[in-house]
Each structure stands twice: as C-alpha cells, then as structure tokens.
Amino acid sequence: MNINEVWQHFLDGLFATGWIEFVAVIFGIISVLYSRAENILVYPTGLINTTLYIYLSIVAGLYAEASVNTYYTVMSIIGWVMWSRKSGTSDRLKITGSSTKDWRNAMLFFASSWVILWAVLSKFTDSTVPIADGFASAAAYTGMWLMTRKKVENWIWWIITNLASIPLYYSKGFTFTSFQYLVFLVLAIMGYVEWRKKMRNEQ
C-alpha cells in the first residue's frame, strides 16, 4: 500500500465517522488542552469523552479500553475532588516529580495491570488484540493514577499510551479516534515540557 492509498483510506475513515465518535474526540482534545493548562475543567470535559468511549470500545471489541475508560471516569471524579481541595491556598495540590519509590510503584502497577488485562482478555473475551489492548490500557491506567496526584511523569505514560493507541484504534476502523491519539501524542509531549517548567517555578 503506497502513501496515496494510506491517505485515501484515512480520509474514507474520517468521513465515515459517527456522531458519537466525533463528539467523544472533540471533548477528548478539549480535555487534554485543559490538562496541559493545569485547569480543573480537564475533568468534566474528560468525563464526557470517557463515558462515550466506554460504549465505543465495547462495540469495537476493545474490552480493556472499555475498562480503562470506566477507570478514567471514576478517577476523573476523584481527581476533580483532589484538584478542588484547598483551591486558592498555599496548600493546594502542586505539580511534583516522582521519587525512585514512585517510579518503582508506577512500573509495578503498569506491569501487573498489563499481565492481568492480557490474561483476562485472552481467557474470557473474544478480543483479537489482547496484548496490544492490554498494553495501551495498562499505560493509561498508570498515567491517570499519576495525573490525579499531579506527578509530572504522568505525561510520559500518556505518550506511551498514545503511541500504542494510534495503530490499535486504526486497526479497528476508528480512523478519527486514531487521529485523536496522534493529536494527544503531540499535546502530551508539550504537556510534559510545560509541567516540568511549572514544577521548577513552584519549587
């Protein structure tokens, strides 16, 4: 397949996008923009995105992605509360870096999540991509966990998630969603740079 055929396939998929996927993508991009700006509106806009993607992921047979969007929904509510806590005071939750212990815990959390998801998808579902689905979802679980704690390294996990999700959703026919993850990838890189700068300024 040459570059023209790939581009045409992308355009065909883009024009075939359903309204649910379109709305989900728009709110997903808005949510990441708010996250970059360290704005609490990341959570209500994210909730719209994640609830719609629970449905879309089930339709696509991406069951781990459905579970991760359910997790996003719960963690968004928790994050909303945590980011609101003591807002406007010197005790507000600030951006911090991960310690060696934090990194170890994050890696353990990621690895165990991937193994569990891979095993569950292989044994109990008709998933055709259990390894890839489990990997992308485990990275996303880890990123969301760190984001609620305002750890700057959450962006590293989002970069990994986006790199894994672009081909995953494209292979399932969700062209606009794969494009969303390409946008997310760029925004995640920018978010990492910006959060590191904010962290240094707050120290």
Short mmCIF file of N, CA and C in Angstrom, two decimals, residues 19-158:
data_model
loop_
_atom_site.label_atom_id
_atom_site.label_comp_id
_atom_site.label_asym_id
_atom_site.label_seq_id
_atom_site.Cartn_x
_atom_site.Cartn_y
_atom_site.Cartn_z
N TRP A 19 -21.42 10.19 14.80
CA TRP A 19 -21.51 11.39 15.64
C TRP A 19 -21.02 11.13 17.06
N ILE A 20 -21.20 9.91 17.57
CA ILE A 20 -20.74 9.61 18.93
C ILE A 20 -19.22 9.70 19.00
N GLU A 21 -18.55 9.08 18.02
CA GLU A 21 -17.09 9.15 17.99
C GLU A 21 -16.62 10.59 17.81
N PHE A 22 -17.31 11.36 16.96
CA PHE A 22 -16.92 12.74 16.71
C PHE A 22 -16.99 13.57 17.99
N VAL A 23 -18.11 13.47 18.71
CA VAL A 23 -18.27 14.22 19.97
C VAL A 23 -17.22 13.78 20.99
N ALA A 24 -16.99 12.47 21.08
CA ALA A 24 -16.01 11.95 22.03
C ALA A 24 -14.61 12.49 21.75
N VAL A 25 -14.23 12.52 20.48
CA VAL A 25 -12.91 13.02 20.11
C VAL A 25 -12.76 14.50 20.44
N ILE A 26 -13.76 15.30 20.09
CA ILE A 26 -13.70 16.74 20.35
C ILE A 26 -13.52 17.02 21.84
N PHE A 27 -14.32 16.35 22.67
CA PHE A 27 -14.20 16.57 24.12
C PHE A 27 -12.90 15.99 24.67
N GLY A 28 -12.38 14.94 24.04
CA GLY A 28 -11.10 14.40 24.46
C GLY A 28 -9.97 15.39 24.23
N ILE A 29 -9.98 16.01 23.07
CA ILE A 29 -8.94 17.01 22.76
C ILE A 29 -9.06 18.22 23.68
N ILE A 30 -10.30 18.68 23.91
CA ILE A 30 -10.51 19.81 24.82
C ILE A 30 -9.99 19.47 26.21
N SER A 31 -10.26 18.24 26.66
CA SER A 31 -9.83 17.82 28.00
C SER A 31 -8.31 17.84 28.13
N VAL A 32 -7.61 17.35 27.12
CA VAL A 32 -6.14 17.34 27.18
C VAL A 32 -5.59 18.77 27.16
N LEU A 33 -6.23 19.65 26.41
CA LEU A 33 -5.80 21.06 26.41
C LEU A 33 -5.95 21.67 27.81
N TYR A 34 -7.05 21.34 28.49
CA TYR A 34 -7.23 21.82 29.86
C TYR A 34 -6.20 21.20 30.80
N SER A 35 -5.86 19.93 30.56
CA SER A 35 -4.86 19.26 31.39
C SER A 35 -3.50 19.94 31.25
N ARG A 36 -3.14 20.26 30.02
CA ARG A 36 -1.88 20.98 29.77
C ARG A 36 -1.83 22.28 30.55
N ALA A 37 -2.97 22.96 30.61
CA ALA A 37 -3.04 24.26 31.28
C ALA A 37 -3.23 24.12 32.79
N GLU A 38 -3.24 22.89 33.29
CA GLU A 38 -3.47 22.60 34.71
C GLU A 38 -4.80 23.21 35.17
N ASN A 39 -5.82 23.07 34.29
CA ASN A 39 -7.15 23.63 34.55
C ASN A 39 -8.09 22.51 34.98
N ILE A 40 -8.84 22.74 36.03
CA ILE A 40 -9.70 21.70 36.60
C ILE A 40 -10.79 21.24 35.63
N LEU A 41 -11.07 22.03 34.58
CA LEU A 41 -12.07 21.63 33.59
C LEU A 41 -11.63 20.41 32.79
N VAL A 42 -10.39 19.96 32.99
CA VAL A 42 -9.94 18.70 32.40
C VAL A 42 -10.89 17.57 32.79
N TYR A 43 -11.45 17.63 33.98
CA TYR A 43 -12.26 16.51 34.47
C TYR A 43 -13.68 16.47 33.92
N PRO A 44 -14.48 17.55 33.97
CA PRO A 44 -15.82 17.45 33.38
C PRO A 44 -15.81 17.18 31.88
N THR A 45 -14.87 17.81 31.16
CA THR A 45 -14.79 17.54 29.72
C THR A 45 -14.31 16.11 29.47
N GLY A 46 -13.40 15.65 30.31
CA GLY A 46 -12.91 14.28 30.19
C GLY A 46 -13.98 13.25 30.47
N LEU A 47 -14.89 13.56 31.38
CA LEU A 47 -15.97 12.63 31.71
C LEU A 47 -16.88 12.38 30.50
N ILE A 48 -17.13 13.42 29.72
CA ILE A 48 -17.94 13.24 28.51
C ILE A 48 -17.21 12.31 27.54
N ASN A 49 -15.92 12.54 27.36
CA ASN A 49 -15.11 11.70 26.47
C ASN A 49 -15.10 10.25 26.92
N THR A 50 -14.85 10.02 28.19
CA THR A 50 -14.67 8.64 28.67
C THR A 50 -15.97 7.84 28.67
N THR A 51 -17.08 8.49 29.03
CA THR A 51 -18.34 7.75 29.04
C THR A 51 -18.74 7.32 27.63
N LEU A 52 -18.49 8.17 26.64
CA LEU A 52 -18.79 7.80 25.26
C LEU A 52 -17.86 6.70 24.77
N TYR A 53 -16.60 6.73 25.20
CA TYR A 53 -15.65 5.71 24.75
C TYR A 53 -15.84 4.36 25.44
N ILE A 54 -16.53 4.34 26.55
CA ILE A 54 -16.89 3.03 27.12
C ILE A 54 -17.74 2.28 26.11
N TYR A 55 -18.73 2.98 25.57
CA TYR A 55 -19.62 2.38 24.56
C TYR A 55 -18.86 2.02 23.28
N LEU A 56 -18.08 2.97 22.76
CA LEU A 56 -17.36 2.74 21.50
C LEU A 56 -16.36 1.59 21.61
N SER A 57 -15.70 1.49 22.75
CA SER A 57 -14.70 0.42 22.93
C SER A 57 -15.35 -0.95 22.97
N ILE A 58 -16.51 -1.04 23.60
CA ILE A 58 -17.24 -2.31 23.64
C ILE A 58 -17.67 -2.72 22.24
N VAL A 59 -18.17 -1.76 21.48
CA VAL A 59 -18.59 -2.02 20.09
C VAL A 59 -17.42 -2.54 19.26
N ALA A 60 -16.22 -1.99 19.50
CA ALA A 60 -15.03 -2.39 18.74
C ALA A 60 -14.39 -3.67 19.25
N GLY A 61 -14.87 -4.20 20.37
CA GLY A 61 -14.26 -5.38 20.96
C GLY A 61 -12.97 -5.09 21.68
N LEU A 62 -12.74 -3.82 22.03
CA LEU A 62 -11.55 -3.42 22.79
C LEU A 62 -11.95 -3.34 24.26
N TYR A 63 -12.04 -4.51 24.87
CA TYR A 63 -12.62 -4.59 26.22
C TYR A 63 -11.72 -3.97 27.28
N ALA A 64 -10.41 -4.08 27.11
CA ALA A 64 -9.51 -3.44 28.08
C ALA A 64 -9.63 -1.93 27.98
N GLU A 65 -9.81 -1.42 26.76
CA GLU A 65 -10.02 0.02 26.58
C GLU A 65 -11.34 0.46 27.21
N ALA A 66 -12.35 -0.41 27.15
CA ALA A 66 -13.62 -0.11 27.82
C ALA A 66 -13.41 -0.03 29.32
N SER A 67 -12.60 -0.96 29.84
CA SER A 67 -12.33 -0.95 31.29
C SER A 67 -11.53 0.28 31.68
N VAL A 68 -10.59 0.68 30.82
CA VAL A 68 -9.77 1.84 31.16
C VAL A 68 -10.59 3.12 31.10
N ASN A 69 -11.56 3.18 30.22
CA ASN A 69 -12.43 4.36 30.18
C ASN A 69 -13.38 4.40 31.37
N THR A 70 -13.75 3.22 31.86
CA THR A 70 -14.51 3.18 33.12
C THR A 70 -13.64 3.67 34.26
N TYR A 71 -12.39 3.23 34.26
CA TYR A 71 -11.42 3.68 35.26
C TYR A 71 -11.20 5.18 35.16
N TYR A 72 -11.06 5.69 33.92
CA TYR A 72 -10.93 7.14 33.71
C TYR A 72 -12.09 7.89 34.36
N THR A 73 -13.28 7.35 34.15
CA THR A 73 -14.48 8.02 34.66
C THR A 73 -14.43 8.13 36.18
N VAL A 74 -14.09 7.03 36.83
CA VAL A 74 -14.00 7.03 38.30
C VAL A 74 -12.87 7.94 38.77
N MET A 75 -11.70 7.81 38.14
CA MET A 75 -10.55 8.61 38.54
C MET A 75 -10.74 10.09 38.23
N SER A 76 -11.54 10.41 37.22
CA SER A 76 -11.82 11.81 36.91
C SER A 76 -12.61 12.45 38.04
N ILE A 77 -13.54 11.69 38.60
CA ILE A 77 -14.32 12.21 39.73
C ILE A 77 -13.40 12.41 40.93
N ILE A 78 -12.53 11.41 41.19
CA ILE A 78 -11.57 11.52 42.30
C ILE A 78 -10.61 12.69 42.07
N GLY A 79 -10.09 12.79 40.85
CA GLY A 79 -9.17 13.87 40.51
C GLY A 79 -9.82 15.23 40.63
N TRP A 80 -11.07 15.32 40.23
CA TRP A 80 -11.83 16.57 40.33
C TRP A 80 -11.88 17.04 41.78
N VAL A 81 -12.16 16.08 42.67
CA VAL A 81 -12.22 16.39 44.10
C VAL A 81 -10.84 16.80 44.63
N MET A 82 -9.80 16.03 44.25
CA MET A 82 -8.45 16.31 44.74
C MET A 82 -7.93 17.66 44.25
N TRP A 83 -8.18 17.97 42.98
CA TRP A 83 -7.71 19.24 42.44
C TRP A 83 -8.49 20.42 43.02
N SER A 84 -9.72 20.16 43.46
CA SER A 84 -10.55 21.23 44.06
C SER A 84 -10.17 21.49 45.50
N ARG A 85 -9.56 20.51 46.14
CA ARG A 85 -9.27 20.59 47.57
C ARG A 85 -8.32 21.74 47.87
N LYS A 86 -8.73 22.57 48.80
CA LYS A 86 -7.93 23.71 49.27
C LYS A 86 -7.51 24.61 48.10
N SER A 87 -8.37 24.67 47.08
CA SER A 87 -8.06 25.51 45.93
C SER A 87 -7.92 26.96 46.34
N GLY A 88 -6.90 27.62 45.78
CA GLY A 88 -6.69 29.03 46.07
C GLY A 88 -5.85 29.28 47.30
N THR A 89 -5.33 28.23 47.94
CA THR A 89 -4.48 28.40 49.11
C THR A 89 -3.11 27.86 48.80
N SER A 90 -2.19 28.12 49.70
CA SER A 90 -0.82 27.64 49.50
C SER A 90 -0.73 26.12 49.65
N ASP A 91 -1.82 25.52 50.19
CA ASP A 91 -1.82 24.08 50.40
C ASP A 91 -2.43 23.32 49.22
N ARG A 92 -2.74 24.00 48.15
CA ARG A 92 -3.33 23.31 47.01
C ARG A 92 -2.35 22.26 46.48
N LEU A 93 -2.91 21.27 45.82
CA LEU A 93 -2.09 20.20 45.25
C LEU A 93 -1.21 20.77 44.14
N LYS A 94 0.11 20.59 44.28
CA LYS A 94 1.06 21.15 43.33
C LYS A 94 1.69 20.06 42.47
N ILE A 95 2.22 20.46 41.34
CA ILE A 95 2.94 19.54 40.46
C ILE A 95 4.25 19.14 41.13
N THR A 96 4.49 17.84 41.17
CA THR A 96 5.74 17.33 41.74
C THR A 96 6.31 16.24 40.84
N GLY A 97 7.59 15.94 41.04
CA GLY A 97 8.23 14.86 40.30
C GLY A 97 8.16 13.56 41.08
N SER A 98 8.37 12.46 40.40
CA SER A 98 8.31 11.14 41.03
C SER A 98 9.66 10.79 41.66
N SER A 99 9.60 10.25 42.85
CA SER A 99 10.79 9.74 43.51
C SER A 99 11.12 8.36 42.95
N THR A 100 12.24 7.81 43.37
CA THR A 100 12.59 6.45 42.94
C THR A 100 11.51 5.46 43.35
N LYS A 101 10.98 5.64 44.55
CA LYS A 101 9.90 4.77 45.03
C LYS A 101 8.65 4.94 44.18
N ASP A 102 8.33 6.18 43.80
CA ASP A 102 7.17 6.43 42.94
C ASP A 102 7.32 5.73 41.60
N TRP A 103 8.53 5.81 41.03
CA TRP A 103 8.80 5.15 39.74
C TRP A 103 8.65 3.64 39.86
N ARG A 104 9.19 3.09 40.95
CA ARG A 104 9.10 1.64 41.16
C ARG A 104 7.63 1.21 41.28
N ASN A 105 6.87 1.98 42.03
CA ASN A 105 5.45 1.66 42.20
C ASN A 105 4.69 1.78 40.88
N ALA A 106 5.04 2.82 40.10
CA ALA A 106 4.37 3.01 38.81
C ALA A 106 4.68 1.87 37.85
N MET A 107 5.93 1.44 37.81
CA MET A 107 6.32 0.34 36.93
C MET A 107 5.66 -0.97 37.35
N LEU A 108 5.59 -1.19 38.65
CA LEU A 108 4.94 -2.40 39.17
C LEU A 108 3.45 -2.38 38.85
N PHE A 109 2.84 -1.21 39.02
CA PHE A 109 1.42 -1.04 38.71
C PHE A 109 1.15 -1.30 37.23
N PHE A 110 2.02 -0.75 36.37
CA PHE A 110 1.87 -0.94 34.93
C PHE A 110 2.02 -2.40 34.55
N ALA A 111 3.09 -3.03 35.01
CA ALA A 111 3.38 -4.41 34.64
C ALA A 111 2.29 -5.37 35.10
N SER A 112 1.86 -5.21 36.34
CA SER A 112 0.82 -6.09 36.87
C SER A 112 -0.51 -5.87 36.15
N SER A 113 -0.82 -4.60 35.82
CA SER A 113 -2.05 -4.30 35.09
C SER A 113 -2.02 -4.94 33.70
N TRP A 114 -0.87 -4.85 33.03
CA TRP A 114 -0.75 -5.42 31.69
C TRP A 114 -0.93 -6.93 31.71
N VAL A 115 -0.27 -7.59 32.63
CA VAL A 115 -0.36 -9.05 32.72
C VAL A 115 -1.79 -9.49 33.02
N ILE A 116 -2.43 -8.81 33.96
CA ILE A 116 -3.81 -9.16 34.34
C ILE A 116 -4.75 -8.94 33.16
N LEU A 117 -4.65 -7.78 32.52
CA LEU A 117 -5.52 -7.48 31.38
C LEU A 117 -5.30 -8.46 30.24
N TRP A 118 -4.05 -8.76 29.93
CA TRP A 118 -3.70 -9.71 28.87
C TRP A 118 -4.33 -11.08 29.17
N ALA A 119 -4.19 -11.53 30.40
CA ALA A 119 -4.73 -12.83 30.78
C ALA A 119 -6.25 -12.86 30.70
N VAL A 120 -6.88 -11.83 31.23
CA VAL A 120 -8.35 -11.76 31.24
C VAL A 120 -8.90 -11.69 29.82
N LEU A 121 -8.30 -10.84 28.99
CA LEU A 121 -8.76 -10.70 27.61
C LEU A 121 -8.58 -11.99 26.82
N SER A 122 -7.48 -12.68 27.04
CA SER A 122 -7.20 -13.92 26.32
C SER A 122 -8.14 -15.04 26.73
N LYS A 123 -8.47 -15.10 28.00
CA LYS A 123 -9.23 -16.23 28.53
C LYS A 123 -10.74 -16.02 28.50
N PHE A 124 -11.18 -14.79 28.73
CA PHE A 124 -12.61 -14.57 28.96
C PHE A 124 -13.31 -13.73 27.89
N THR A 125 -12.60 -13.24 26.88
CA THR A 125 -13.25 -12.43 25.85
C THR A 125 -12.86 -12.93 24.46
N ASP A 126 -13.52 -12.34 23.46
CA ASP A 126 -13.19 -12.69 22.07
C ASP A 126 -12.25 -11.66 21.45
N SER A 127 -11.50 -10.96 22.28
CA SER A 127 -10.57 -9.94 21.80
C SER A 127 -9.57 -10.53 20.82
N THR A 128 -9.34 -9.82 19.72
CA THR A 128 -8.36 -10.26 18.73
C THR A 128 -6.99 -9.62 18.94
N VAL A 129 -6.94 -8.68 19.88
CA VAL A 129 -5.67 -7.97 20.14
C VAL A 129 -5.42 -7.84 21.65
N PRO A 130 -5.41 -8.95 22.37
CA PRO A 130 -5.28 -8.87 23.83
C PRO A 130 -3.98 -8.26 24.33
N ILE A 131 -2.87 -8.53 23.63
CA ILE A 131 -1.58 -8.00 24.08
C ILE A 131 -1.54 -6.48 23.89
N ALA A 132 -1.91 -6.02 22.69
CA ALA A 132 -1.87 -4.58 22.39
C ALA A 132 -2.91 -3.82 23.19
N ASP A 133 -4.11 -4.37 23.30
CA ASP A 133 -5.18 -3.72 24.06
C ASP A 133 -4.79 -3.61 25.53
N GLY A 134 -4.23 -4.69 26.07
CA GLY A 134 -3.81 -4.69 27.47
C GLY A 134 -2.67 -3.72 27.73
N PHE A 135 -1.72 -3.64 26.79
CA PHE A 135 -0.57 -2.74 26.95
C PHE A 135 -1.02 -1.28 26.97
N ALA A 136 -1.82 -0.87 25.98
CA ALA A 136 -2.28 0.52 25.91
C ALA A 136 -3.09 0.88 27.14
N SER A 137 -3.92 -0.05 27.58
CA SER A 137 -4.78 0.23 28.73
C SER A 137 -3.99 0.31 30.03
N ALA A 138 -3.00 -0.57 30.18
CA ALA A 138 -2.17 -0.54 31.40
C ALA A 138 -1.38 0.76 31.50
N ALA A 139 -0.86 1.24 30.36
CA ALA A 139 -0.15 2.52 30.36
C ALA A 139 -1.10 3.66 30.71
N ALA A 140 -2.33 3.58 30.21
CA ALA A 140 -3.31 4.62 30.50
C ALA A 140 -3.73 4.60 31.97
N TYR A 141 -3.90 3.40 32.54
CA TYR A 141 -4.20 3.29 33.97
C TYR A 141 -3.13 4.02 34.78
N THR A 142 -1.88 3.78 34.42
CA THR A 142 -0.75 4.36 35.16
C THR A 142 -0.72 5.87 35.00
N GLY A 143 -0.94 6.35 33.78
CA GLY A 143 -0.94 7.79 33.54
C GLY A 143 -2.02 8.51 34.31
N MET A 144 -3.22 7.92 34.35
CA MET A 144 -4.33 8.56 35.05
C MET A 144 -4.08 8.58 36.55
N TRP A 145 -3.52 7.50 37.07
CA TRP A 145 -3.20 7.43 38.50
C TRP A 145 -2.22 8.54 38.89
N LEU A 146 -1.20 8.74 38.06
CA LEU A 146 -0.21 9.77 38.35
C LEU A 146 -0.77 11.18 38.13
N MET A 147 -1.70 11.32 37.18
CA MET A 147 -2.25 12.64 36.91
C MET A 147 -3.09 13.15 38.08
N THR A 148 -3.85 12.25 38.72
CA THR A 148 -4.66 12.68 39.86
C THR A 148 -3.79 13.18 41.00
N ARG A 149 -2.52 12.72 41.03
CA ARG A 149 -1.58 13.16 42.07
C ARG A 149 -0.68 14.30 41.58
N LYS A 150 -0.96 14.77 40.36
CA LYS A 150 -0.18 15.85 39.73
C LYS A 150 1.32 15.53 39.66
N LYS A 151 1.63 14.30 39.30
CA LYS A 151 3.02 13.92 39.06
C LYS A 151 3.36 14.25 37.60
N VAL A 152 4.45 14.97 37.40
CA VAL A 152 4.81 15.41 36.05
C VAL A 152 5.02 14.23 35.10
N GLU A 153 5.42 13.08 35.65
CA GLU A 153 5.69 11.90 34.81
C GLU A 153 4.42 11.28 34.24
N ASN A 154 3.25 11.76 34.66
CA ASN A 154 2.02 11.24 34.05
C ASN A 154 2.06 11.41 32.54
N TRP A 155 2.72 12.48 32.07
CA TRP A 155 2.78 12.74 30.63
C TRP A 155 3.61 11.69 29.89
N ILE A 156 4.61 11.13 30.54
CA ILE A 156 5.40 10.07 29.90
C ILE A 156 4.51 8.86 29.61
N TRP A 157 3.66 8.54 30.57
CA TRP A 157 2.75 7.41 30.39
C TRP A 157 1.69 7.71 29.34
N TRP A 158 1.26 8.98 29.24
CA TRP A 158 0.31 9.33 28.18
C TRP A 158 0.97 9.25 26.81
#
